[in-house]
mmCIF file of C-alpha atoms and ligand atoms in Angstrom:
data_model
loop_
_atom_site.group_PDB
_atom_site.id
_atom_site.type_symbol
_atom_site.label_atom_id
_atom_site.label_comp_id
_atom_site.label_asym_id
_atom_site.label_seq_id
_atom_site.Cartn_x
_atom_site.Cartn_y
_atom_site.Cartn_z
ATOM 1 C CA MET A 1 1.340 24.764 -2.256
ATOM 2 C CA THR A 2 -0.333 27.398 -0.716
ATOM 3 C CA GLU A 3 1.735 29.501 1.148
ATOM 4 C CA ASN A 4 0.107 30.238 4.305
ATOM 5 C CA VAL A 5 -0.381 26.635 5.133
ATOM 6 C CA GLN A 6 2.374 24.010 5.896
ATOM 7 C CA SER A 7 3.467 20.949 4.247
ATOM 8 C CA LEU A 8 1.920 17.491 4.880
ATOM 9 C CA THR A 9 5.042 16.435 6.658
ATOM 10 C CA GLU A 10 4.967 19.548 9.036
ATOM 11 C CA LEU A 11 1.377 19.214 9.723
ATOM 12 C CA LEU A 12 2.290 15.658 10.886
ATOM 13 C CA ASP A 13 4.809 17.053 12.980
ATOM 14 C CA ARG A 14 3.054 19.409 14.529
ATOM 15 C CA ALA A 15 -0.373 17.432 15.208
ATOM 16 C CA SER A 16 1.358 14.847 17.325
ATOM 17 C CA SER A 17 3.074 16.878 19.396
ATOM 18 C CA ARG A 18 0.223 19.020 20.027
ATOM 19 C CA ARG A 19 -1.246 18.572 23.915
ATOM 20 C CA PHE A 20 -4.984 17.877 24.584
ATOM 21 C CA LEU A 21 -7.265 19.934 26.788
ATOM 22 C CA GLU A 22 -6.454 18.506 30.351
ATOM 23 C CA THR A 23 -10.214 18.072 31.361
ATOM 24 C CA GLN A 24 -12.621 15.777 29.400
ATOM 25 C CA PRO A 25 -15.923 16.028 30.612
ATOM 26 C CA ALA A 26 -17.572 12.010 30.514
ATOM 27 C CA GLU A 27 -20.239 12.330 27.858
ATOM 28 C CA ASP A 28 -21.013 10.731 24.782
ATOM 29 C CA LEU A 29 -19.923 7.237 25.609
ATOM 30 C CA GLY A 30 -20.106 4.647 22.748
ATOM 31 C CA LEU A 31 -19.772 7.216 19.906
ATOM 32 C CA ALA A 32 -16.357 5.764 19.142
ATOM 33 C CA GLU A 33 -17.860 3.031 16.788
ATOM 34 C CA ASN A 34 -18.873 5.358 14.130
ATOM 35 C CA LEU A 35 -16.252 8.011 14.639
ATOM 36 C CA ALA A 36 -12.317 7.325 13.650
ATOM 37 C CA PHE A 37 -9.846 8.254 15.851
ATOM 38 C CA PRO A 38 -8.291 10.970 13.626
ATOM 39 C CA PHE A 39 -5.126 10.158 11.995
ATOM 40 C CA LEU A 40 -3.250 13.321 13.083
ATOM 41 C CA ALA A 41 -3.795 12.631 16.606
ATOM 42 C CA LEU A 42 -1.495 9.349 16.892
ATOM 43 C CA VAL A 43 1.429 9.765 19.107
ATOM 44 C CA GLY A 44 4.618 8.708 17.585
ATOM 45 C CA GLN A 45 5.345 5.811 15.251
ATOM 46 C CA ASP A 46 6.392 8.450 12.673
ATOM 47 C CA GLU A 47 7.761 5.633 10.273
ATOM 48 C CA MET A 48 4.083 4.223 9.888
ATOM 49 C CA ARG A 49 2.233 7.451 9.698
ATOM 50 C CA LEU A 50 5.059 8.960 7.136
ATOM 51 C CA ALA A 51 4.627 5.277 5.115
ATOM 52 C CA LEU A 52 0.605 5.415 4.919
ATOM 53 C CA LEU A 53 0.792 9.028 4.080
ATOM 54 C CA LEU A 54 3.203 8.558 1.340
ATOM 55 C CA SER A 55 1.060 5.838 0.061
ATOM 56 C CA LEU A 56 -1.927 7.578 -0.133
ATOM 57 C CA VAL A 57 0.211 10.742 -1.891
ATOM 58 C CA ASN A 58 1.647 8.217 -4.811
ATOM 59 C CA PRO A 59 -0.284 5.423 -5.439
ATOM 60 C CA ASN A 60 2.722 3.607 -7.778
ATOM 61 C CA ILE A 61 4.589 2.845 -4.192
ATOM 62 C CA GLY A 62 2.071 -0.219 -4.227
ATOM 63 C CA GLY A 63 1.096 -0.389 -0.830
ATOM 64 C CA VAL A 64 2.086 -0.726 2.942
ATOM 65 C CA LEU A 65 2.773 -3.717 4.906
ATOM 66 C CA LEU A 66 2.808 -2.712 8.470
ATOM 67 C CA ILE A 67 4.719 -5.638 10.720
ATOM 68 C CA GLY A 68 4.484 -5.497 14.704
ATOM 69 C CA PRO A 69 2.404 -6.975 17.659
ATOM 70 C CA ARG A 70 -0.827 -6.162 18.676
ATOM 71 C CA GLY A 71 -1.524 -2.540 20.495
ATOM 72 C CA THR A 72 1.027 -0.794 18.221
ATOM 73 C CA GLY A 73 -1.664 1.288 16.606
ATOM 74 C CA LYS A 74 -1.806 -0.247 13.073
ATOM 75 C CA THR A 75 -5.324 -0.936 12.923
ATOM 76 C CA THR A 76 -6.593 2.510 14.445
ATOM 77 C CA ALA A 77 -3.790 4.475 12.132
ATOM 78 C CA VAL A 78 -5.191 2.495 9.223
ATOM 79 C CA ARG A 79 -9.040 3.508 9.897
ATOM 80 C CA GLY A 80 -8.193 7.185 10.678
ATOM 81 C CA LEU A 81 -6.844 7.309 7.105
ATOM 82 C CA THR A 82 -10.142 7.642 4.995
ATOM 83 C CA ASP A 83 -10.675 11.054 6.655
ATOM 84 C CA LEU A 84 -7.868 12.211 4.973
ATOM 85 C CA LEU A 85 -8.893 11.372 1.564
ATOM 86 C CA PRO A 86 -10.865 13.465 -1.104
ATOM 87 C CA ASP A 87 -14.421 12.047 -2.095
ATOM 88 C CA VAL A 88 -14.265 10.365 -5.526
ATOM 89 C CA ALA A 89 -16.466 9.664 -8.190
ATOM 90 C CA ARG A 90 -18.219 6.365 -8.021
ATOM 91 C CA SER A 91 -20.210 4.664 -10.714
ATOM 92 C CA ARG A 92 -23.915 4.530 -9.944
ATOM 93 C CA CYS A 93 -24.125 0.899 -11.895
ATOM 94 C CA THR A 94 -23.194 -2.454 -10.385
ATOM 95 C CA TYR A 95 -20.999 -2.996 -13.316
ATOM 96 C CA GLY A 96 -18.939 0.117 -12.651
ATOM 97 C CA CYS A 97 -19.643 1.963 -16.001
ATOM 98 C CA LEU A 98 -17.914 5.210 -16.042
ATOM 99 C CA ALA A 99 -18.124 8.409 -18.862
ATOM 100 C CA GLU A 100 -14.310 7.853 -19.351
ATOM 101 C CA ASP A 101 -15.219 3.973 -20.547
ATOM 102 C CA ILE A 102 -17.332 5.503 -23.287
ATOM 103 C CA GLU A 103 -15.020 8.147 -24.273
ATOM 104 C CA THR A 104 -12.073 5.572 -24.821
ATOM 105 C CA ASP A 105 -14.083 2.646 -26.343
ATOM 106 C CA GLY A 106 -17.269 4.177 -27.550
ATOM 107 C CA ILE A 107 -20.721 3.470 -26.461
ATOM 108 C CA ASP A 108 -20.938 -0.619 -26.496
ATOM 109 C CA ALA A 109 -18.236 -0.407 -23.657
ATOM 110 C CA VAL A 110 -20.938 0.217 -21.037
ATOM 111 C CA CYS A 111 -24.196 -1.377 -19.994
ATOM 112 C CA PRO A 112 -27.307 -0.735 -21.880
ATOM 113 C CA ASP A 113 -28.524 1.624 -18.812
ATOM 114 C CA CYS A 114 -25.664 3.464 -18.604
ATOM 115 C CA ALA A 115 -25.489 3.802 -22.256
ATOM 116 C CA LYS A 116 -29.128 5.455 -22.263
ATOM 117 C CA LEU A 117 -28.524 7.875 -19.136
ATOM 118 C CA TYR A 118 -25.201 8.775 -21.035
ATOM 119 C CA ALA A 119 -27.425 9.766 -24.209
ATOM 120 C CA GLU A 120 -29.664 11.573 -21.878
ATOM 121 C CA GLY A 121 -26.806 13.837 -20.856
ATOM 122 C CA LYS A 122 -26.877 12.446 -16.918
ATOM 123 C CA PRO A 123 -23.885 11.762 -14.651
ATOM 124 C CA LEU A 124 -22.988 7.890 -14.649
ATOM 125 C CA THR A 125 -21.383 8.790 -11.328
ATOM 126 C CA TYR A 126 -21.783 10.522 -8.106
ATOM 127 C CA SER A 127 -19.677 11.727 -5.395
ATOM 128 C CA ASP A 128 -18.725 9.517 -2.498
ATOM 129 C CA ARG A 129 -16.340 9.280 0.613
ATOM 130 C CA VAL A 130 -13.533 6.932 0.382
ATOM 131 C CA ARG A 131 -14.075 3.907 2.654
ATOM 132 C CA LEU A 132 -12.120 1.502 4.411
ATOM 133 C CA LEU A 133 -12.620 -2.003 3.482
ATOM 134 C CA GLU A 134 -11.091 -4.447 6.122
ATOM 135 C CA LEU A 135 -10.786 -8.010 4.638
ATOM 136 C CA PRO A 136 -12.508 -10.817 7.368
ATOM 137 C CA LEU A 137 -10.133 -13.250 8.042
ATOM 138 C CA ASN A 138 -12.240 -15.964 6.991
ATOM 139 C CA ALA A 139 -12.764 -14.457 3.536
ATOM 140 C CA ARG A 140 -12.790 -17.091 0.463
ATOM 141 C CA LEU A 141 -11.153 -16.799 -3.074
ATOM 142 C CA GLU A 142 -15.206 -16.369 -4.139
ATOM 143 C CA ASP A 143 -15.467 -13.386 -1.652
ATOM 144 C CA VAL A 144 -13.015 -11.744 -2.652
ATOM 145 C CA ILE A 145 -12.914 -11.885 -6.335
ATOM 146 C CA GLY A 146 -16.709 -12.144 -6.906
ATOM 147 C CA GLY A 147 -18.546 -15.202 -8.345
ATOM 148 C CA LEU A 148 -21.710 -16.494 -9.425
ATOM 149 C CA ASP A 149 -24.499 -14.605 -7.838
ATOM 150 C CA GLU A 150 -27.057 -17.038 -5.983
ATOM 151 C CA ARG A 151 -29.508 -14.865 -5.546
ATOM 152 C CA ALA A 152 -29.639 -14.384 -9.415
ATOM 153 C CA ALA A 153 -29.418 -17.725 -9.900
ATOM 154 C CA VAL A 154 -32.736 -18.582 -7.920
ATOM 155 C CA HIS A 155 -34.327 -16.672 -10.957
ATOM 156 C CA ASN A 156 -32.616 -18.790 -13.124
ATOM 157 C CA ARG A 157 -30.181 -15.636 -14.119
ATOM 158 C CA LEU A 158 -26.854 -16.362 -14.359
ATOM 159 C CA ARG A 159 -25.057 -13.215 -13.373
ATOM 160 C CA LEU A 160 -21.901 -12.451 -11.827
ATOM 161 C CA LYS A 161 -21.460 -11.136 -7.803
ATOM 162 C CA ARG A 162 -18.857 -8.398 -7.571
ATOM 163 C CA GLY A 163 -16.380 -9.510 -4.773
ATOM 164 C CA ILE A 164 -14.336 -7.458 -1.998
ATOM 165 C CA LEU A 165 -11.652 -6.192 -4.575
ATOM 166 C CA ALA A 166 -14.243 -4.792 -6.937
ATOM 167 C CA ARG A 167 -15.998 -3.225 -4.025
ATOM 168 C CA ALA A 168 -12.306 -1.943 -2.774
ATOM 169 C CA ASP A 169 -11.870 0.380 -6.045
ATOM 170 C CA GLN A 170 -11.097 3.938 -5.024
ATOM 171 C CA ASN A 171 -11.075 2.956 -1.236
ATOM 172 C CA ILE A 172 -8.714 1.555 0.971
ATOM 173 C CA LEU A 173 -8.262 -2.274 1.260
ATOM 174 C CA TYR A 174 -6.915 -3.447 4.681
ATOM 175 C CA VAL A 175 -5.598 -6.773 5.174
ATOM 176 C CA ASP A 176 -5.253 -7.327 8.586
ATOM 177 C CA GLU A 177 -3.137 -10.382 9.511
ATOM 178 C CA VAL A 178 -1.828 -10.996 5.962
ATOM 179 C CA ASN A 179 0.328 -13.877 6.824
ATOM 180 C CA LEU A 180 -2.806 -15.960 8.313
ATOM 181 C CA LEU A 181 -4.509 -15.783 4.773
ATOM 182 C CA GLU A 182 -4.483 -18.762 2.228
ATOM 183 C CA ASP A 183 -1.796 -17.976 -0.451
ATOM 184 C CA ASP A 184 -4.324 -17.959 -3.346
ATOM 185 C CA ILE A 185 -6.132 -15.075 -1.688
ATOM 186 C CA VAL A 186 -3.195 -13.036 -0.665
ATOM 187 C CA ASP A 187 -1.839 -13.698 -4.569
ATOM 188 C CA ALA A 188 -5.311 -12.549 -6.110
ATOM 189 C CA ILE A 189 -5.070 -9.515 -3.685
ATOM 190 C CA LEU A 190 -1.661 -8.391 -4.783
ATOM 191 C CA ASP A 191 -2.190 -9.145 -8.685
ATOM 192 C CA ALA A 192 -5.325 -6.934 -8.691
ATOM 193 C CA ALA A 193 -3.621 -4.453 -6.516
ATOM 194 C CA ALA A 194 -0.662 -4.111 -8.685
ATOM 195 C CA LEU A 195 -3.013 -3.933 -12.236
ATOM 196 C CA GLY A 196 -5.950 -1.756 -10.947
ATOM 197 C CA SER A 197 -8.038 -4.058 -12.388
ATOM 198 C CA TYR A 198 -8.969 -7.995 -12.367
ATOM 199 C CA SER A 199 -11.280 -10.425 -14.316
ATOM 200 C CA VAL A 200 -13.050 -13.602 -13.538
ATOM 201 C CA ASN A 201 -14.232 -16.266 -15.444
ATOM 202 C CA ARG A 202 -17.125 -18.713 -14.619
ATOM 203 C CA GLY A 203 -18.353 -20.424 -17.663
ATOM 204 C CA ALA A 204 -19.832 -18.504 -19.944
ATOM 205 C CA LEU A 205 -19.644 -15.519 -17.967
ATOM 206 C CA ALA A 206 -16.581 -13.124 -17.745
ATOM 207 C CA ALA A 207 -16.101 -9.778 -16.359
ATOM 208 C CA THR A 208 -13.195 -7.372 -15.713
ATOM 209 C CA TYR A 209 -13.844 -5.140 -12.559
ATOM 210 C CA ARG A 210 -11.518 -2.285 -11.827
ATOM 211 C CA ALA A 211 -9.818 -2.295 -8.495
ATOM 212 C CA ARG A 212 -7.736 0.699 -7.910
ATOM 213 C CA PHE A 213 -7.317 0.697 -4.148
ATOM 214 C CA VAL A 214 -4.534 1.607 -1.534
ATOM 215 C CA LEU A 215 -3.576 -1.764 -0.348
ATOM 216 C CA ILE A 216 -2.199 -2.027 3.546
ATOM 217 C CA GLY A 217 -1.495 -5.195 5.023
ATOM 218 C CA SER A 218 -0.786 -6.144 8.408
ATOM 219 C CA MET A 219 0.821 -8.668 10.081
ATOM 220 C CA ASN A 220 2.058 -9.610 13.762
ATOM 221 C CA PRO A 221 5.095 -11.736 13.477
ATOM 222 C CA GLU A 222 4.592 -13.673 16.252
ATOM 223 C CA GLU A 223 2.081 -15.352 14.324
ATOM 224 C CA GLY A 224 3.360 -16.907 11.286
ATOM 225 C CA ARG A 225 5.754 -15.773 8.687
ATOM 226 C CA LEU A 226 4.766 -14.560 5.320
ATOM 227 C CA ARG A 227 6.335 -15.774 1.995
ATOM 228 C CA PRO A 228 9.386 -14.000 0.909
ATOM 229 C CA GLN A 229 7.748 -13.394 -2.692
ATOM 230 C CA ILE A 230 4.934 -11.438 -0.887
ATOM 231 C CA LEU A 231 7.125 -9.428 1.314
ATOM 232 C CA ASP A 232 8.400 -8.003 -1.715
ATOM 233 C CA ARG A 233 5.272 -7.387 -3.214
ATOM 234 C CA PHE A 234 4.443 -4.887 -0.813
ATOM 235 C CA GLY A 235 5.626 -1.404 -1.335
ATOM 236 C CA LEU A 236 6.692 -0.086 2.115
ATOM 237 C CA ARG A 237 7.320 -2.282 5.413
ATOM 238 C CA VAL A 238 7.084 -0.600 8.195
ATOM 239 C CA ILE A 239 8.346 -2.782 11.434
ATOM 240 C CA LEU A 240 6.601 -1.189 14.742
ATOM 241 C CA ARG A 241 7.151 -1.668 18.164
ATOM 242 C CA GLY A 242 5.685 -0.111 21.178
ATOM 243 C CA LEU A 243 6.239 3.211 22.010
ATOM 244 C CA GLN A 244 9.879 3.792 24.205
ATOM 245 C CA ASP A 245 9.401 7.271 25.215
ATOM 246 C CA PRO A 246 7.571 7.444 28.588
ATOM 247 C CA GLU A 247 5.980 11.025 27.616
ATOM 248 C CA GLU A 248 4.703 9.638 24.225
ATOM 249 C CA ARG A 249 3.113 6.638 26.223
ATOM 250 C CA LEU A 250 1.618 8.912 28.624
ATOM 251 C CA GLU A 251 0.300 11.071 25.774
ATOM 252 C CA ALA A 252 -1.064 8.153 23.875
ATOM 253 C CA TYR A 253 -2.818 7.182 26.821
ATOM 254 C CA ARG A 254 -4.374 10.407 27.502
ATOM 255 C CA ARG A 255 -5.607 10.659 24.019
ATOM 256 C CA SER A 256 -6.631 7.067 23.842
ATOM 257 C CA ILE A 257 -9.010 7.775 27.115
ATOM 258 C CA ALA A 258 -10.134 11.194 25.723
ATOM 259 C CA PHE A 259 -11.348 9.573 22.470
ATOM 260 C CA ARG A 260 -13.105 6.737 24.557
ATOM 261 C CA THR A 261 -14.586 9.099 26.372
ATOM 262 C CA ASN A 262 -15.979 12.022 23.822
ATOM 263 C CA ALA A 263 -14.941 10.646 20.672
ATOM 264 C CA ARG A 264 -16.879 13.606 18.715
ATOM 265 C CA ARG A 265 -14.609 16.155 20.706
ATOM 266 C CA VAL A 266 -11.730 14.836 19.845
ATOM 267 C CA VAL A 267 -12.557 14.191 16.200
ATOM 268 C CA GLN A 268 -13.547 17.905 16.430
ATOM 269 C CA GLU A 269 -10.165 18.923 18.058
ATOM 270 C CA TYR A 270 -8.621 17.731 14.822
ATOM 271 C CA ALA A 271 -11.080 18.455 12.243
ATOM 272 C CA HIS A 272 -9.550 21.552 11.173
ATOM 273 C CA SER A 273 -6.032 20.265 10.709
ATOM 274 C CA THR A 274 -7.483 17.032 8.996
ATOM 275 C CA ALA A 275 -9.193 19.455 6.222
ATOM 276 C CA VAL A 276 -6.232 21.177 6.252
ATOM 277 C CA ALA A 277 -4.200 17.606 5.443
ATOM 278 C CA ARG A 278 -6.868 16.902 3.115
ATOM 279 C CA GLU A 279 -6.757 19.832 0.817
ATOM 280 C CA GLU A 280 -2.802 19.204 0.989
ATOM 281 C CA LEU A 281 -2.946 15.891 -0.203
ATOM 282 C CA ILE A 282 -5.273 16.890 -3.209
ATOM 283 C CA GLU A 283 -2.493 19.318 -3.990
ATOM 284 C CA ALA A 284 0.133 17.015 -3.478
ATOM 285 C CA ARG A 285 -1.193 14.272 -5.568
ATOM 286 C CA GLN A 286 -1.794 16.712 -8.738
ATOM 287 C CA ALA A 287 2.082 18.095 -8.479
ATOM 288 C CA LEU A 288 3.557 14.868 -7.979
ATOM 289 C CA ARG A 289 3.533 13.924 -11.504
ATOM 290 C CA ASN A 290 6.254 17.375 -11.692
ATOM 291 C CA VAL A 291 8.169 15.785 -9.086
ATOM 292 C CA ARG A 292 11.649 14.996 -10.943
ATOM 293 C CA LEU A 293 14.153 12.609 -9.245
ATOM 294 C CA SER A 294 17.916 14.608 -9.234
ATOM 295 C CA PRO A 295 20.741 12.845 -11.113
ATOM 296 C CA GLU A 296 22.493 12.601 -7.538
ATOM 297 C CA ALA A 297 19.351 11.072 -5.908
ATOM 298 C CA GLU A 298 19.186 8.192 -8.980
ATOM 299 C CA GLY A 299 22.638 7.664 -8.178
ATOM 300 C CA SER A 300 22.409 7.297 -4.709
ATOM 301 C CA GLY A 301 19.646 5.135 -4.662
ATOM 302 C CA LEU A 302 20.717 2.674 -7.084
ATOM 303 C CA GLN A 303 24.402 2.198 -5.055
ATOM 304 C CA LEU A 304 22.018 1.685 -2.206
ATOM 305 C CA VAL A 305 20.316 -0.720 -3.674
ATOM 306 C CA ARG A 306 23.507 -2.243 -5.097
ATOM 307 C CA ASP A 307 25.488 -2.264 -2.160
ATOM 308 C CA LEU A 308 22.353 -4.101 -0.292
ATOM 309 C CA GLY A 309 22.456 -7.143 -2.631
ATOM 310 C CA VAL A 310 18.600 -6.520 -3.112
ATOM 311 C CA ASP A 311 17.786 -8.019 -6.765
ATOM 312 C CA SER A 312 14.057 -7.382 -7.233
ATOM 313 C CA LEU A 313 13.570 -4.242 -9.266
ATOM 314 C CA ARG A 314 10.744 -3.508 -7.079
ATOM 315 C CA ALA A 315 13.522 -2.364 -4.790
ATOM 316 C CA GLU A 316 14.212 0.951 -7.061
ATOM 317 C CA LEU A 317 10.677 1.288 -7.957
ATOM 318 C CA THR A 318 9.338 1.954 -4.296
ATOM 319 C CA LEU A 319 12.406 3.687 -3.378
ATOM 320 C CA PHE A 320 12.011 6.323 -6.363
ATOM 321 C CA GLU A 321 8.397 6.487 -6.032
ATOM 322 C CA ALA A 322 8.894 7.330 -2.029
ATOM 323 C CA ALA A 323 11.330 9.743 -2.441
ATOM 324 C CA ARG A 324 9.364 11.921 -5.092
ATOM 325 C CA ALA A 325 6.185 11.446 -2.678
ATOM 326 C CA TYR A 326 8.005 12.728 0.161
ATOM 327 C CA ALA A 327 9.418 15.315 -2.000
ATOM 328 C CA VAL A 328 6.237 16.484 -2.838
ATOM 329 C CA ALA A 329 4.415 16.465 0.379
ATOM 330 C CA ASP A 330 7.594 18.475 1.838
ATOM 331 C CA GLY A 331 6.208 21.145 -0.856
ATOM 332 C CA ARG A 332 9.185 20.546 -3.334
ATOM 333 C CA THR A 333 9.248 19.406 -7.229
ATOM 334 C CA GLU A 334 12.742 17.804 -6.916
ATOM 335 C CA ALA A 335 13.577 14.627 -4.903
ATOM 336 C CA VAL A 336 17.171 14.777 -3.891
ATOM 337 C CA SER A 337 19.709 12.211 -2.083
ATOM 338 C CA GLU A 338 18.076 13.329 1.360
ATOM 339 C CA ASP A 339 14.508 12.245 0.330
ATOM 340 C CA ILE A 340 16.007 8.729 -0.959
ATOM 341 C CA ALA A 341 17.546 8.688 2.573
ATOM 342 C CA THR A 342 14.553 9.028 4.385
ATOM 343 C CA VAL A 343 12.601 6.385 2.570
ATOM 344 C CA ALA A 344 15.277 4.290 2.390
ATOM 345 C CA ALA A 345 14.472 1.966 5.307
ATOM 346 C CA MET A 346 10.915 1.835 4.390
ATOM 347 C CA SER A 347 11.425 0.780 0.734
ATOM 348 C CA LEU A 348 14.539 -1.470 0.766
ATOM 349 C CA ARG A 349 14.100 -3.396 4.413
ATOM 350 C CA LEU A 350 13.100 -6.903 4.010
ATOM 351 C CA ARG A 351 13.739 -7.344 0.447
ATOM 352 C CA ARG A 352 16.724 -9.254 0.498
ATOM 353 C CA SER A 353 16.105 -13.066 -0.168
ATOM 354 C CA ALA A 354 18.155 -15.272 1.645
ATOM 355 C CA PHE A 355 17.666 -18.127 -0.591
ATOM 356 C CA LEU A 356 18.384 -15.802 -3.414
ATOM 357 C CA GLN A 357 21.640 -14.734 -1.532
ATOM 358 C CA ASP A 358 23.081 -18.301 -1.096
ATOM 359 C CA TYR A 359 21.698 -19.187 -4.411
ATOM 360 C CA PHE A 360 23.832 -16.470 -6.171
ATOM 361 C CA THR A 361 26.773 -17.159 -3.704
ATOM 362 C CA THR A 362 26.815 -21.230 -4.645
ATOM 363 C CA GLN A 363 26.579 -19.889 -8.280
ATOM 364 C CA GLU A 364 29.470 -17.820 -8.016
ATOM 365 C CA GLU A 365 31.445 -20.348 -6.387
ATOM 366 C CA GLU A 366 31.020 -22.798 -8.531
ATOM 367 C CA ARG A 367 31.301 -20.560 -11.447
ATOM 368 C CA GLU A 368 34.953 -19.677 -9.898
ATOM 369 C CA GLU A 369 35.545 -23.429 -9.774
ATOM 370 C CA LEU A 370 34.866 -24.007 -13.065
ATOM 371 C CA ASP A 371 37.065 -21.312 -14.471
ATOM 372 C CA ARG A 372 39.631 -22.641 -12.245
ATOM 373 C CA LEU A 373 39.126 -25.898 -13.690
ATOM 374 C CA LEU A 374 38.985 -24.688 -16.866
ATOM 375 C CA GLY A 375 42.234 -23.012 -16.287
ATOM 376 C CA ARG A 376 44.072 -26.213 -16.929
ATOM 377 C CA PHE A 377 43.099 -26.385 -20.150
ATOM 378 C CA GLY A 378 45.601 -23.502 -21.393
ATOM 379 C CA ASN A 379 44.955 -20.182 -21.484
ATOM 380 C CA GLY A 380 43.437 -17.608 -24.533
ATOM 381 C CA ASP A 381 41.410 -19.707 -26.817
ATOM 382 C CA PRO A 382 37.606 -19.492 -25.571
ATOM 383 C CA GLU A 383 36.626 -22.020 -28.330
ATOM 384 C CA GLN A 384 39.071 -24.272 -26.957
ATOM 385 C CA THR A 385 38.209 -23.635 -23.223
ATOM 386 C CA LYS A 386 34.203 -24.460 -24.330
ATOM 387 C CA SER A 387 34.816 -27.647 -26.626
ATOM 388 C CA SER A 388 36.648 -28.933 -23.416
ATOM 389 C CA GLU A 389 33.873 -28.196 -20.941
ATOM 390 C CA THR A 390 32.258 -31.565 -21.220
ATOM 391 C CA GLU A 391 35.701 -33.262 -20.489
ATOM 392 C CA ALA A 392 36.145 -30.904 -17.428
ATOM 393 C CA SER A 393 32.891 -31.753 -15.846
ATOM 394 C CA GLU A 394 33.653 -35.584 -15.973
ATOM 395 C CA PRO A 395 35.287 -37.087 -12.753
ATOM 396 C CA GLU A 396 38.618 -38.223 -13.334
HETATM 397 ZN ZN1 LIG B 23 -23.647 0.376 -16.357
#
C-alpha cells in the first residue's frame, strides 16, 4: 500500500463521518438518473458497506445478501459500487473470445473472426467500465441463461443469444428481491456465480459463457422467505435496520437532499476519495494472494464454526476468505483472530439449518437409544453386538 494513502477501511470510516457543505444551490435538477450516489457518501450501515467492499476485494467470498426492509439504502449502496471498480478488458466479440483462450487452448478456441484479428496482431478486447446489471423481477429462465436467437431464426439461422448471466461477466449482478424469484432462476444464478461460467444446450446448439460477476442479492423479509439452501449459498449475509442514531438520520437526509438537488456536485465532492478507494482496491486485489491466515486465526475460526453448530463447509470458506480480505483492506499481509471476529457475524449468521439441527439431534437420540438397547446384549464383543442388531430392533 502507498504510505501516504489510508487503508480502504480507514477511507470508509473517514468518508462517512465527513459533513456536507451547508448550502446547496437548487440547480441541475434531474441529473440523478445518470449519476450514482457515491458509495463513500453513505451514512451508517457499517456492516453493509464493509461486506460489499470485501466482496469486491475477494471474489472467493461468494457474494453478499442484504436482508432488510425498504428504505435502508440497499439499492443505493449497490448502485454506488461500480465507481469503485477499475476498468476491465472486455471481448469485442459476441462469443466472448479472449486472447487467453488462444494461449491456453489454441487458435480453434476462438471464433474465425477473432482468430483472424489475433493473427493480425489486433486486440480482441477493449477497456470498459464495470457495470451494474439489475435482474428484472419478471425475468424468465431464458432471459437469464440465454436461448435461441429469434432474430437469427427469422433468417433461418440457428444461433444462441447471450443471457443476462453472460452479460454480467466482469460486472456486478444485483438481484433485488431474490426471495420472489422462481427457484430454477435462483439456482442458475448461484451455479453460474460459483463456477464463473455456465453452459447452455439447445438441441444441436451448445455454448459455454464466462460469468465472473460479483453477486449481490437483496430481500425484504416481510415479503417472503428464502430457502435455507439458498441462504447458505450467499457468502456474506447482512441484516439491515433503519438508522437508529438521530444524528445519522439527519445527516443521511441532508445528503439525500443534496444529491437530489445537485447530483453532480455531490459526486464531485467525493470524486477524489472515490479515486483513492479505486486505487486502493486495485492494490488490495493484487496483494490478496500474499495474505495468510495466522494459525491462531484458523484455530479460532474453526472453533467458532463448531461451537455454533454450523455444518456447511461454506461457513469456513467465507469466514476465512472474508478475514483475508479484511486484513488486506487494512493494509496487512496476515489475517489474525481479530479479523475473524470482525467478519464472523456476516459470514456465519443464518447458516444453521433448523431442519438439520433437528435431524442430527434426532439421529443422536436414536443412536443413544440403540446403544442402550444393544448394551443389554453384553459388553465387549462388537461382532456379537452387530449380529444381535436385527433382533434388538424387533418389537418384543
Ligand atoms: Zn470471437
